Amino acid sequence: MAQLTFIDFSGTAREVQAENGSTVMEAAIKNGIPGIEAECGGACACATCHVYVDDAWTDIVGKPTSMEEDMLDFAYDVRPVSRLSCQLRVSDALDGLVLRTPERQA
Amino acid sequence: MNDVVKTDALIIGAGPVGLFAVFELGLLDIRAHLVDILPKIGGQCAELYPEKPIYDIPGFPMVTGQGLVDNLMKQIEPFSPEFHLSEMVDSVTAIGTPEAPLFRVNTDAGTEFEAKVIIIAAGGGSFQPKRPPIPGIDAYEGTSVFYAVRKMEQFRGRNILIVGGGDSALDWTLNLQPIAKRVTLMHRRDDFRAAPHSVEQMRSLVASGAMDLKIGQVTGLEGEGSILSAAICRDAQDAEFRVECDTMLPFFGLTMKLGPIASWGLNLNENLIPADTEKFETSTPGIFAIGDINTYAGKLKLILSGFHEAALAAHRAHRYVYPDKKLTFQYTTSSSSLQKKLGVGAAST
């Protein structure tokens, strides 16, 4: 289990518990986190589960694969800390992870 | 004006459920035409996840999106459905009666159909170009900002900013560069998804000074009324810069929108079409809704649900298409008449 914190565009923080092996996107959808749409259902095919990884966590979370980079091209306001949450696999290492959701998914 | 295409059934959406509807209708001698906004057959399976494995198709422990589409195409081959791709159904007008429905259907490509029944299998709606959420972009759409190129001539002599890193962005960069006053390509990183050959061509044009390449993202637009004069951009280091342009073509891929379905007079519930669970008919007799586009108590958005819905809708459609014929329920395993239609079994040899 890992505790994840999602901070939305207005600054409101929401904490959720995520099971190891699930994706961050799944945990967000299960808990009704606003700002994550996941139109394609987790196939890395839509870029509507775009999140910004908190600076303190970028090394632990790591960089997107080239397929994910390609998909991030479809997102809006992509930054160096951008990731698609459907590609982030939950593990104990991510316990405490802080993510920000963009103003809107493109 | 083209001739009106007359068909028993018009299926809107050529995804897996629309394709299987061809099969279920075909077994009941109902001929079908299909319309899809995408240039290819297969809907989300082909557009969003062709290579992804699907594990919940009965009888297939694993099949990819494209594999499922290919199999369905093979399965419906005996019924020779006709496809109208890259077309979006704009309007549906009822010209019959509730007892004997008939519909006039027009697409944005000018095709006109006359159909006895309509099966809406439109999934999440029509795939349409994504509009980047740049503040104020709507004011420029249609005059300075375009999401597709219909007529190249329209862009002759223009100062064009093309945004994106995929094939659409690169193809239009290369096609418009000779006729534009100037083309600037902007992408968020110096790495492109597009075909390597196009990227090479683009790089050599940049090297020879025939066009510009900028790495960054558009964050705002400047102009007068609907006439664009510049894009405000930001590079990877967050430094702001401007690109002078009178035209912008953003290519950010596709998203699903309900589209014109909303204007066909059907009852809707949060962008879904309520259907009964006996025959999957909508509020308009003769118009059915199957697959992800419909909603009812207990609905599961699964491909297999859509297959079931297609079978039931087809059986009700038979009454509209053949009001005088009695429909006897038959199995493909044992019915010689069904096997004949499929071109299999003893009857076909």
JSON list of N, CA and C in Angstrom, two decimals, chain B residues 32-99:
[
{"chain": "B", "resi": 32, "resn": "ALA", "atom": "N", "xyz": [-26.45, -4.06, -44.65]},
{"chain": "B", "resi": 32, "resn": "ALA", "atom": "CA", "xyz": [-26.02, -2.89, -43.89]},
{"chain": "B", "resi": 32, "resn": "ALA", "atom": "C", "xyz": [-24.93, -2.09, -44.59]},
{"chain": "B", "resi": 33, "resn": "HIS", "atom": "N", "xyz": [-25.02, -0.79, -44.41]},
{"chain": "B", "resi": 33, "resn": "HIS", "atom": "CA", "xyz": [-23.92, 0.13, -44.74]},
{"chain": "B", "resi": 33, "resn": "HIS", "atom": "C", "xyz": [-23.40, 0.67, -43.42]},
{"chain": "B", "resi": 34, "resn": "LEU", "atom": "N", "xyz": [-22.10, 0.95, -43.37]},
{"chain": "B", "resi": 34, "resn": "LEU", "atom": "CA", "xyz": [-21.52, 1.53, -42.16]},
{"chain": "B", "resi": 34, "resn": "LEU", "atom": "C", "xyz": [-20.85, 2.86, -42.47]},
{"chain": "B", "resi": 35, "resn": "VAL", "atom": "N", "xyz": [-20.99, 3.78, -41.54]},
{"chain": "B", "resi": 35, "resn": "VAL", "atom": "CA", "xyz": [-20.31, 5.08, -41.66]},
{"chain": "B", "resi": 35, "resn": "VAL", "atom": "C", "xyz": [-19.38, 5.23, -40.47]},
{"chain": "B", "resi": 36, "resn": "ASP", "atom": "N", "xyz": [-18.17, 5.69, -40.71]},
{"chain": "B", "resi": 36, "resn": "ASP", "atom": "CA", "xyz": [-17.28, 5.99, -39.57]},
{"chain": "B", "resi": 36, "resn": "ASP", "atom": "C", "xyz": [-16.44, 7.22, -39.88]},
{"chain": "B", "resi": 37, "resn": "ILE", "atom": "N", "xyz": [-16.23, 8.01, -38.87]},
{"chain": "B", "resi": 37, "resn": "ILE", "atom": "CA", "xyz": [-15.48, 9.26, -39.06]},
{"chain": "B", "resi": 37, "resn": "ILE", "atom": "C", "xyz": [-13.99, 9.01, -39.26]},
{"chain": "B", "resi": 38, "resn": "LEU", "atom": "N", "xyz": [-13.50, 7.88, -38.76]},
{"chain": "B", "resi": 38, "resn": "LEU", "atom": "CA", "xyz": [-12.08, 7.56, -38.92]},
{"chain": "B", "resi": 38, "resn": "LEU", "atom": "C", "xyz": [-11.84, 7.05, -40.35]},
{"chain": "B", "resi": 39, "resn": "PRO", "atom": "N", "xyz": [-10.60, 7.20, -40.82]},
{"chain": "B", "resi": 39, "resn": "PRO", "atom": "CA", "xyz": [-10.28, 6.68, -42.16]},
{"chain": "B", "resi": 39, "resn": "PRO", "atom": "C", "xyz": [-10.09, 5.17, -42.17]},
{"chain": "B", "resi": 40, "resn": "LYS", "atom": "N", "xyz": [-10.17, 4.53, -40.99]},
{"chain": "B", "resi": 40, "resn": "LYS", "atom": "CA", "xyz": [-9.97, 3.09, -40.96]},
{"chain": "B", "resi": 40, "resn": "LYS", "atom": "C", "xyz": [-11.08, 2.40, -40.18]},
{"chain": "B", "resi": 41, "resn": "ILE", "atom": "N", "xyz": [-11.17, 1.09, -40.37]},
{"chain": "B", "resi": 41, "resn": "ILE", "atom": "CA", "xyz": [-12.19, 0.29, -39.70]},
{"chain": "B", "resi": 41, "resn": "ILE", "atom": "C", "xyz": [-11.67, -0.15, -38.34]},
{"chain": "B", "resi": 42, "resn": "GLY", "atom": "N", "xyz": [-12.55, -0.19, -37.33]},
{"chain": "B", "resi": 42, "resn": "GLY", "atom": "CA", "xyz": [-12.15, -0.78, -36.05]},
{"chain": "B", "resi": 42, "resn": "GLY", "atom": "C", "xyz": [-12.37, 0.11, -34.84]},
{"chain": "B", "resi": 43, "resn": "GLY", "atom": "N", "xyz": [-12.72, 1.37, -35.06]},
{"chain": "B", "resi": 43, "resn": "GLY", "atom": "CA", "xyz": [-13.03, 2.26, -33.93]},
{"chain": "B", "resi": 43, "resn": "GLY", "atom": "C", "xyz": [-11.89, 2.37, -32.93]},
{"chain": "B", "resi": 44, "resn": "GLN", "atom": "N", "xyz": [-12.24, 2.41, -31.66]},
{"chain": "B", "resi": 44, "resn": "GLN", "atom": "CA", "xyz": [-11.22, 2.56, -30.62]},
{"chain": "B", "resi": 44, "resn": "GLN", "atom": "C", "xyz": [-10.19, 1.43, -30.66]},
{"chain": "B", "resi": 45, "resn": "CYS", "atom": "N", "xyz": [-10.63, 0.21, -30.97]},
{"chain": "B", "resi": 45, "resn": "CYS", "atom": "CA", "xyz": [-9.70, -0.93, -31.02]},
{"chain": "B", "resi": 45, "resn": "CYS", "atom": "C", "xyz": [-8.55, -0.66, -31.98]},
{"chain": "B", "resi": 46, "resn": "ALA", "atom": "N", "xyz": [-8.87, -0.02, -33.11]},
{"chain": "B", "resi": 46, "resn": "ALA", "atom": "CA", "xyz": [-7.86, 0.22, -34.12]},
{"chain": "B", "resi": 46, "resn": "ALA", "atom": "C", "xyz": [-7.14, 1.54, -33.90]},
{"chain": "B", "resi": 47, "resn": "GLU", "atom": "N", "xyz": [-7.87, 2.52, -33.34]},
{"chain": "B", "resi": 47, "resn": "GLU", "atom": "CA", "xyz": [-7.29, 3.86, -33.21]},
{"chain": "B", "resi": 47, "resn": "GLU", "atom": "C", "xyz": [-6.52, 4.02, -31.89]},
{"chain": "B", "resi": 48, "resn": "LEU", "atom": "N", "xyz": [-7.09, 3.51, -30.81]},
{"chain": "B", "resi": 48, "resn": "LEU", "atom": "CA", "xyz": [-6.48, 3.74, -29.50]},
{"chain": "B", "resi": 48, "resn": "LEU", "atom": "C", "xyz": [-5.55, 2.62, -29.06]},
{"chain": "B", "resi": 49, "resn": "TYR", "atom": "N", "xyz": [-5.94, 1.36, -29.32]},
{"chain": "B", "resi": 49, "resn": "TYR", "atom": "CA", "xyz": [-5.10, 0.29, -28.77]},
{"chain": "B", "resi": 49, "resn": "TYR", "atom": "C", "xyz": [-4.96, -0.91, -29.70]},
{"chain": "B", "resi": 50, "resn": "PRO", "atom": "N", "xyz": [-4.52, -0.70, -30.95]},
{"chain": "B", "resi": 50, "resn": "PRO", "atom": "CA", "xyz": [-4.38, -1.83, -31.87]},
{"chain": "B", "resi": 50, "resn": "PRO", "atom": "C", "xyz": [-3.47, -2.93, -31.36]},
{"chain": "B", "resi": 51, "resn": "GLU", "atom": "N", "xyz": [-2.43, -2.56, -30.60]},
{"chain": "B", "resi": 51, "resn": "GLU", "atom": "CA", "xyz": [-1.44, -3.56, -30.16]},
{"chain": "B", "resi": 51, "resn": "GLU", "atom": "C", "xyz": [-1.73, -4.09, -28.75]},
{"chain": "B", "resi": 52, "resn": "LYS", "atom": "N", "xyz": [-2.72, -3.49, -28.09]},
{"chain": "B", "resi": 52, "resn": "LYS", "atom": "CA", "xyz": [-2.97, -3.88, -26.69]},
{"chain": "B", "resi": 52, "resn": "LYS", "atom": "C", "xyz": [-3.76, -5.17, -26.63]},
{"chain": "B", "resi": 53, "resn": "PRO", "atom": "N", "xyz": [-3.38, -6.06, -25.71]},
{"chain": "B", "resi": 53, "resn": "PRO", "atom": "CA", "xyz": [-4.14, -7.29, -25.56]},
{"chain": "B", "resi": 53, "resn": "PRO", "atom": "C", "xyz": [-5.47, -7.06, -24.84]},
{"chain": "B", "resi": 54, "resn": "ILE", "atom": "N", "xyz": [-6.50, -7.74, -25.31]},
{"chain": "B", "resi": 54, "resn": "ILE", "atom": "CA", "xyz": [-7.81, -7.73, -24.63]},
{"chain": "B", "resi": 54, "resn": "ILE", "atom": "C", "xyz": [-8.00, -9.14, -24.09]},
{"chain": "B", "resi": 55, "resn": "TYR", "atom": "N", "xyz": [-8.45, -9.25, -22.83]},
{"chain": "B", "resi": 55, "resn": "TYR", "atom": "CA", "xyz": [-8.54, -10.57, -22.21]},
{"chain": "B", "resi": 55, "resn": "TYR", "atom": "C", "xyz": [-9.97, -11.01, -21.91]},
{"chain": "B", "resi": 56, "resn": "ASP", "atom": "N", "xyz": [-10.95, -10.17, -22.27]},
{"chain": "B", "resi": 56, "resn": "ASP", "atom": "CA", "xyz": [-12.31, -10.54, -21.86]},
{"chain": "B", "resi": 56, "resn": "ASP", "atom": "C", "xyz": [-13.27, -10.69, -23.03]},
{"chain": "B", "resi": 57, "resn": "ILE", "atom": "N", "xyz": [-12.74, -11.16, -24.15]},
{"chain": "B", "resi": 57, "resn": "ILE", "atom": "CA", "xyz": [-13.62, -11.54, -25.26]},
{"chain": "B", "resi": 57, "resn": "ILE", "atom": "C", "xyz": [-13.88, -13.04, -25.11]},
{"chain": "B", "resi": 58, "resn": "PRO", "atom": "N", "xyz": [-15.15, -13.44, -24.95]},
{"chain": "B", "resi": 58, "resn": "PRO", "atom": "CA", "xyz": [-15.42, -14.86, -24.72]},
{"chain": "B", "resi": 58, "resn": "PRO", "atom": "C", "xyz": [-14.78, -15.74, -25.80]},
{"chain": "B", "resi": 59, "resn": "GLY", "atom": "N", "xyz": [-14.09, -16.76, -25.38]},
{"chain": "B", "resi": 59, "resn": "GLY", "atom": "CA", "xyz": [-13.51, -17.70, -26.34]},
{"chain": "B", "resi": 59, "resn": "GLY", "atom": "C", "xyz": [-12.12, -17.30, -26.81]},
{"chain": "B", "resi": 60, "resn": "PHE", "atom": "N", "xyz": [-11.70, -16.09, -26.46]},
{"chain": "B", "resi": 60, "resn": "PHE", "atom": "CA", "xyz": [-10.35, -15.65, -26.82]},
{"chain": "B", "resi": 60, "resn": "PHE", "atom": "C", "xyz": [-9.59, -15.33, -25.54]},
{"chain": "B", "resi": 61, "resn": "PRO", "atom": "N", "xyz": [-8.74, -16.21, -25.07]},
{"chain": "B", "resi": 61, "resn": "PRO", "atom": "CA", "xyz": [-7.98, -15.89, -23.85]},
{"chain": "B", "resi": 61, "resn": "PRO", "atom": "C", "xyz": [-7.22, -14.57, -24.01]},
{"chain": "B", "resi": 62, "resn": "MET", "atom": "N", "xyz": [-6.78, -14.28, -25.22]},
{"chain": "B", "resi": 62, "resn": "MET", "atom": "CA", "xyz": [-6.11, -13.01, -25.47]},
{"chain": "B", "resi": 62, "resn": "MET", "atom": "C", "xyz": [-6.23, -12.69, -26.95]},
{"chain": "B", "resi": 63, "resn": "VAL", "atom": "N", "xyz": [-6.59, -11.46, -27.24]},
{"chain": "B", "resi": 63, "resn": "VAL", "atom": "CA", "xyz": [-6.60, -11.00, -28.62]},
{"chain": "B", "resi": 63, "resn": "VAL", "atom": "C", "xyz": [-6.27, -9.51, -28.59]},
{"chain": "B", "resi": 64, "resn": "THR", "atom": "N", "xyz": [-5.52, -9.04, -29.59]},
{"chain": "B", "resi": 64, "resn": "THR", "atom": "CA", "xyz": [-5.20, -7.60, -29.60]},
{"chain": "B", "resi": 64, "resn": "THR", "atom": "C", "xyz": [-6.38, -6.84, -30.21]},
{"chain": "B", "resi": 65, "resn": "GLY", "atom": "N", "xyz": [-6.40, -5.54, -30.01]},
{"chain": "B", "resi": 65, "resn": "GLY", "atom": "CA", "xyz": [-7.46, -4.71, -30.58]},
{"chain": "B", "resi": 65, "resn": "GLY", "atom": "C", "xyz": [-7.57, -4.92, -32.08]},
{"chain": "B", "resi": 66, "resn": "GLN", "atom": "N", "xyz": [-6.42, -4.86, -32.77]},
{"chain": "B", "resi": 66, "resn": "GLN", "atom": "CA", "xyz": [-6.44, -5.02, -34.22]},
{"chain": "B", "resi": 66, "resn": "GLN", "atom": "C", "xyz": [-6.80, -6.46, -34.60]},
{"chain": "B", "resi": 67, "resn": "GLY", "atom": "N", "xyz": [-6.33, -7.43, -33.79]},
{"chain": "B", "resi": 67, "resn": "GLY", "atom": "CA", "xyz": [-6.64, -8.82, -34.05]},
{"chain": "B", "resi": 67, "resn": "GLY", "atom": "C", "xyz": [-8.14, -9.08, -34.00]},
{"chain": "B", "resi": 68, "resn": "LEU", "atom": "N", "xyz": [-8.79, -8.47, -33.04]},
{"chain": "B", "resi": 68, "resn": "LEU", "atom": "CA", "xyz": [-10.25, -8.62, -32.92]},
{"chain": "B", "resi": 68, "resn": "LEU", "atom": "C", "xyz": [-10.95, -8.03, -34.14]},
{"chain": "B", "resi": 69, "resn": "VAL", "atom": "N", "xyz": [-10.49, -6.85, -34.55]},
{"chain": "B", "resi": 69, "resn": "VAL", "atom": "CA", "xyz": [-11.09, -6.20, -35.71]},
{"chain": "B", "resi": 69, "resn": "VAL", "atom": "C", "xyz": [-10.90, -7.06, -36.97]},
{"chain": "B", "resi": 70, "resn": "ASP", "atom": "N", "xyz": [-9.69, -7.60, -37.12]},
{"chain": "B", "resi": 70, "resn": "ASP", "atom": "CA", "xyz": [-9.42, -8.43, -38.30]},
{"chain": "B", "resi": 70, "resn": "ASP", "atom": "C", "xyz": [-10.32, -9.67, -38.31]},
{"chain": "B", "resi": 71, "resn": "ASN", "atom": "N", "xyz": [-10.49, -10.27, -37.13]},
{"chain": "B", "resi": 71, "resn": "ASN", "atom": "CA", "xyz": [-11.36, -11.45, -37.05]},
{"chain": "B", "resi": 71, "resn": "ASN", "atom": "C", "xyz": [-12.81, -11.11, -37.35]},
{"chain": "B", "resi": 72, "resn": "LEU", "atom": "N", "xyz": [-13.27, -9.97, -36.83]},
{"chain": "B", "resi": 72, "resn": "LEU", "atom": "CA", "xyz": [-14.65, -9.56, -37.09]},
{"chain": "B", "resi": 72, "resn": "LEU", "atom": "C", "xyz": [-14.86, -9.31, -38.58]},
{"chain": "B", "resi": 73, "resn": "MET", "atom": "N", "xyz": [-13.86, -8.70, -39.21]},
{"chain": "B", "resi": 73, "resn": "MET", "atom": "CA", "xyz": [-13.96, -8.42, -40.66]},
{"chain": "B", "resi": 73, "resn": "MET", "atom": "C", "xyz": [-14.11, -9.72, -41.44]},
{"chain": "B", "resi": 74, "resn": "LYS", "atom": "N", "xyz": [-13.38, -10.74, -40.98]},
{"chain": "B", "resi": 74, "resn": "LYS", "atom": "CA", "xyz": [-13.46, -12.04, -41.63]},
{"chain": "B", "resi": 74, "resn": "LYS", "atom": "C", "xyz": [-14.84, -12.67, -41.39]},
{"chain": "B", "resi": 75, "resn": "GLN", "atom": "N", "xyz": [-15.31, -12.48, -40.17]},
{"chain": "B", "resi": 75, "resn": "GLN", "atom": "CA", "xyz": [-16.60, -13.08, -39.80]},
{"chain": "B", "resi": 75, "resn": "GLN", "atom": "C", "xyz": [-17.76, -12.47, -40.60]},
{"chain": "B", "resi": 76, "resn": "ILE", "atom": "N", "xyz": [-17.67, -11.18, -40.93]},
{"chain": "B", "resi": 76, "resn": "ILE", "atom": "CA", "xyz": [-18.80, -10.52, -41.61]},
{"chain": "B", "resi": 76, "resn": "ILE", "atom": "C", "xyz": [-18.63, -10.49, -43.13]},
{"chain": "B", "resi": 77, "resn": "GLU", "atom": "N", "xyz": [-17.52, -11.03, -43.61]},
{"chain": "B", "resi": 77, "resn": "GLU", "atom": "CA", "xyz": [-17.25, -11.06, -45.05]},
{"chain": "B", "resi": 77, "resn": "GLU", "atom": "C", "xyz": [-18.43, -11.58, -45.89]},
{"chain": "B", "resi": 78, "resn": "PRO", "atom": "N", "xyz": [-19.10, -12.68, -45.45]},
{"chain": "B", "resi": 78, "resn": "PRO", "atom": "CA", "xyz": [-20.21, -13.20, -46.27]},
{"chain": "B", "resi": 78, "resn": "PRO", "atom": "C", "xyz": [-21.31, -12.19, -46.52]},
{"chain": "B", "resi": 79, "resn": "PHE", "atom": "N", "xyz": [-21.38, -11.15, -45.70]},
{"chain": "B", "resi": 79, "resn": "PHE", "atom": "CA", "xyz": [-22.50, -10.22, -45.85]},
{"chain": "B", "resi": 79, "resn": "PHE", "atom": "C", "xyz": [-22.11, -8.94, -46.60]},
{"chain": "B", "resi": 80, "resn": "SER", "atom": "N", "xyz": [-20.88, -8.91, -47.13]},
{"chain": "B", "resi": 80, "resn": "SER", "atom": "CA", "xyz": [-20.35, -7.78, -47.91]},
{"chain": "B", "resi": 80, "resn": "SER", "atom": "C", "xyz": [-20.89, -6.42, -47.49]},
{"chain": "B", "resi": 81, "resn": "PRO", "atom": "N", "xyz": [-20.61, -6.02, -46.26]},
{"chain": "B", "resi": 81, "resn": "PRO", "atom": "CA", "xyz": [-21.07, -4.69, -45.84]},
{"chain": "B", "resi": 81, "resn": "PRO", "atom": "C", "xyz": [-20.34, -3.61, -46.63]},
{"chain": "B", "resi": 82, "resn": "GLU", "atom": "N", "xyz": [-20.98, -2.47, -46.79]},
{"chain": "B", "resi": 82, "resn": "GLU", "atom": "CA", "xyz": [-20.30, -1.37, -47.48]},
{"chain": "B", "resi": 82, "resn": "GLU", "atom": "C", "xyz": [-19.91, -0.30, -46.47]},
{"chain": "B", "resi": 83, "resn": "PHE", "atom": "N", "xyz": [-18.65, 0.13, -46.57]},
{"chain": "B", "resi": 83, "resn": "PHE", "atom": "CA", "xyz": [-18.11, 1.09, -45.62]},
{"chain": "B", "resi": 83, "resn": "PHE", "atom": "C", "xyz": [-18.01, 2.48, -46.22]},
{"chain": "B", "resi": 84, "resn": "HIS", "atom": "N", "xyz": [-18.35, 3.46, -45.43]},
{"chain": "B", "resi": 84, "resn": "HIS", "atom": "CA", "xyz": [-18.18, 4.86, -45.82]},
{"chain": "B", "resi": 84, "resn": "HIS", "atom": "C", "xyz": [-17.30, 5.48, -44.75]},
{"chain": "B", "resi": 85, "resn": "LEU", "atom": "N", "xyz": [-15.98, 5.48, -45.01]},
{"chain": "B", "resi": 85, "resn": "LEU", "atom": "CA", "xyz": [-15.03, 5.94, -43.99]},
{"chain": "B", "resi": 85, "resn": "LEU", "atom": "C", "xyz": [-14.71, 7.42, -44.14]},
{"chain": "B", "resi": 86, "resn": "SER", "atom": "N", "xyz": [-14.13, 7.99, -43.11]},
{"chain": "B", "resi": 86, "resn": "SER", "atom": "CA", "xyz": [-13.82, 9.43, -43.06]},
{"chain": "B", "resi": 86, "resn": "SER", "atom": "C", "xyz": [-15.07, 10.27, -43.29]},
{"chain": "B", "resi": 87, "resn": "GLU", "atom": "N", "xyz": [-16.21, 9.76, -42.88]},
{"chain": "B", "resi": 87, "resn": "GLU", "atom": "CA", "xyz": [-17.45, 10.53, -43.01]},
{"chain": "B", "resi": 87, "resn": "GLU", "atom": "C", "xyz": [-18.14, 10.57, -41.66]},
{"chain": "B", "resi": 88, "resn": "MET", "atom": "N", "xyz": [-18.72, 11.71, -41.36]},
{"chain": "B", "resi": 88, "resn": "MET", "atom": "CA", "xyz": [-19.45, 11.84, -40.11]},
{"chain": "B", "resi": 88, "resn": "MET", "atom": "C", "xyz": [-20.92, 12.07, -40.42]},
{"chain": "B", "resi": 89, "resn": "VAL", "atom": "N", "xyz": [-21.79, 11.31, -39.76]},
{"chain": "B", "resi": 89, "resn": "VAL", "atom": "CA", "xyz": [-23.22, 11.53, -39.96]},
{"chain": "B", "resi": 89, "resn": "VAL", "atom": "C", "xyz": [-23.60, 12.85, -39.31]},
{"chain": "B", "resi": 90, "resn": "ASP", "atom": "N", "xyz": [-24.13, 13.75, -40.12]},
{"chain": "B", "resi": 90, "resn": "ASP", "atom": "CA", "xyz": [-24.50, 15.08, -39.65]},
{"chain": "B", "resi": 90, "resn": "ASP", "atom": "C", "xyz": [-25.93, 15.11, -39.15]},
{"chain": "B", "resi": 91, "resn": "SER", "atom": "N", "xyz": [-26.84, 14.56, -40.00]},
{"chain": "B", "resi": 91, "resn": "SER", "atom": "CA", "xyz": [-28.25, 14.70, -39.65]},
{"chain": "B", "resi": 91, "resn": "SER", "atom": "C", "xyz": [-29.01, 13.42, -39.93]},
{"chain": "B", "resi": 92, "resn": "VAL", "atom": "N", "xyz": [-30.01, 13.20, -39.11]},
{"chain": "B", "resi": 92, "resn": "VAL", "atom": "CA", "xyz": [-30.91, 12.06, -39.24]},
{"chain": "B", "resi": 92, "resn": "VAL", "atom": "C", "xyz": [-32.32, 12.62, -39.21]},
{"chain": "B", "resi": 93, "resn": "THR", "atom": "N", "xyz": [-33.08, 12.37, -40.26]},
{"chain": "B", "resi": 93, "resn": "THR", "atom": "CA", "xyz": [-34.45, 12.87, -40.31]},
{"chain": "B", "resi": 93, "resn": "THR", "atom": "C", "xyz": [-35.40, 11.70, -40.50]},
{"chain": "B", "resi": 94, "resn": "ALA", "atom": "N", "xyz": [-36.41, 11.62, -39.62]},
{"chain": "B", "resi": 94, "resn": "ALA", "atom": "CA", "xyz": [-37.40, 10.56, -39.76]},
{"chain": "B", "resi": 94, "resn": "ALA", "atom": "C", "xyz": [-38.36, 10.94, -40.87]},
{"chain": "B", "resi": 95, "resn": "ILE", "atom": "N", "xyz": [-38.50, 10.06, -41.88]},
{"chain": "B", "resi": 95, "resn": "ILE", "atom": "CA", "xyz": [-39.42, 10.36, -42.98]},
{"chain": "B", "resi": 95, "resn": "ILE", "atom": "C", "xyz": [-40.49, 9.28, -43.08]},
{"chain": "B", "resi": 96, "resn": "GLY", "atom": "N", "xyz": [-40.47, 8.33, -42.12]},
{"chain": "B", "resi": 96, "resn": "GLY", "atom": "CA", "xyz": [-41.49, 7.28, -42.11]},
{"chain": "B", "resi": 96, "resn": "GLY", "atom": "C", "xyz": [-42.46, 7.49, -40.96]},
{"chain": "B", "resi": 97, "resn": "THR", "atom": "N", "xyz": [-43.02, 6.39, -40.51]},
{"chain": "B", "resi": 97, "resn": "THR", "atom": "CA", "xyz": [-43.93, 6.42, -39.38]},
{"chain": "B", "resi": 97, "resn": "THR", "atom": "C", "xyz": [-43.34, 5.54, -38.28]},
{"chain": "B", "resi": 98, "resn": "PRO", "atom": "N", "xyz": [-43.85, 5.66, -37.04]},
{"chain": "B", "resi": 98, "resn": "PRO", "atom": "CA", "xyz": [-43.33, 4.79, -35.98]},
{"chain": "B", "resi": 98, "resn": "PRO", "atom": "C", "xyz": [-43.51, 3.30, -36.31]},
{"chain": "B", "resi": 99, "resn": "GLU", "atom": "N", "xyz": [-44.55, 2.95, -37.06]},
{"chain": "B", "resi": 99, "resn": "GLU", "atom": "CA", "xyz": [-44.78, 1.55, -37.39]},
{"chain": "B", "resi": 99, "resn": "GLU", "atom": "C", "xyz": [-43.88, 1.12, -38.55]}
]
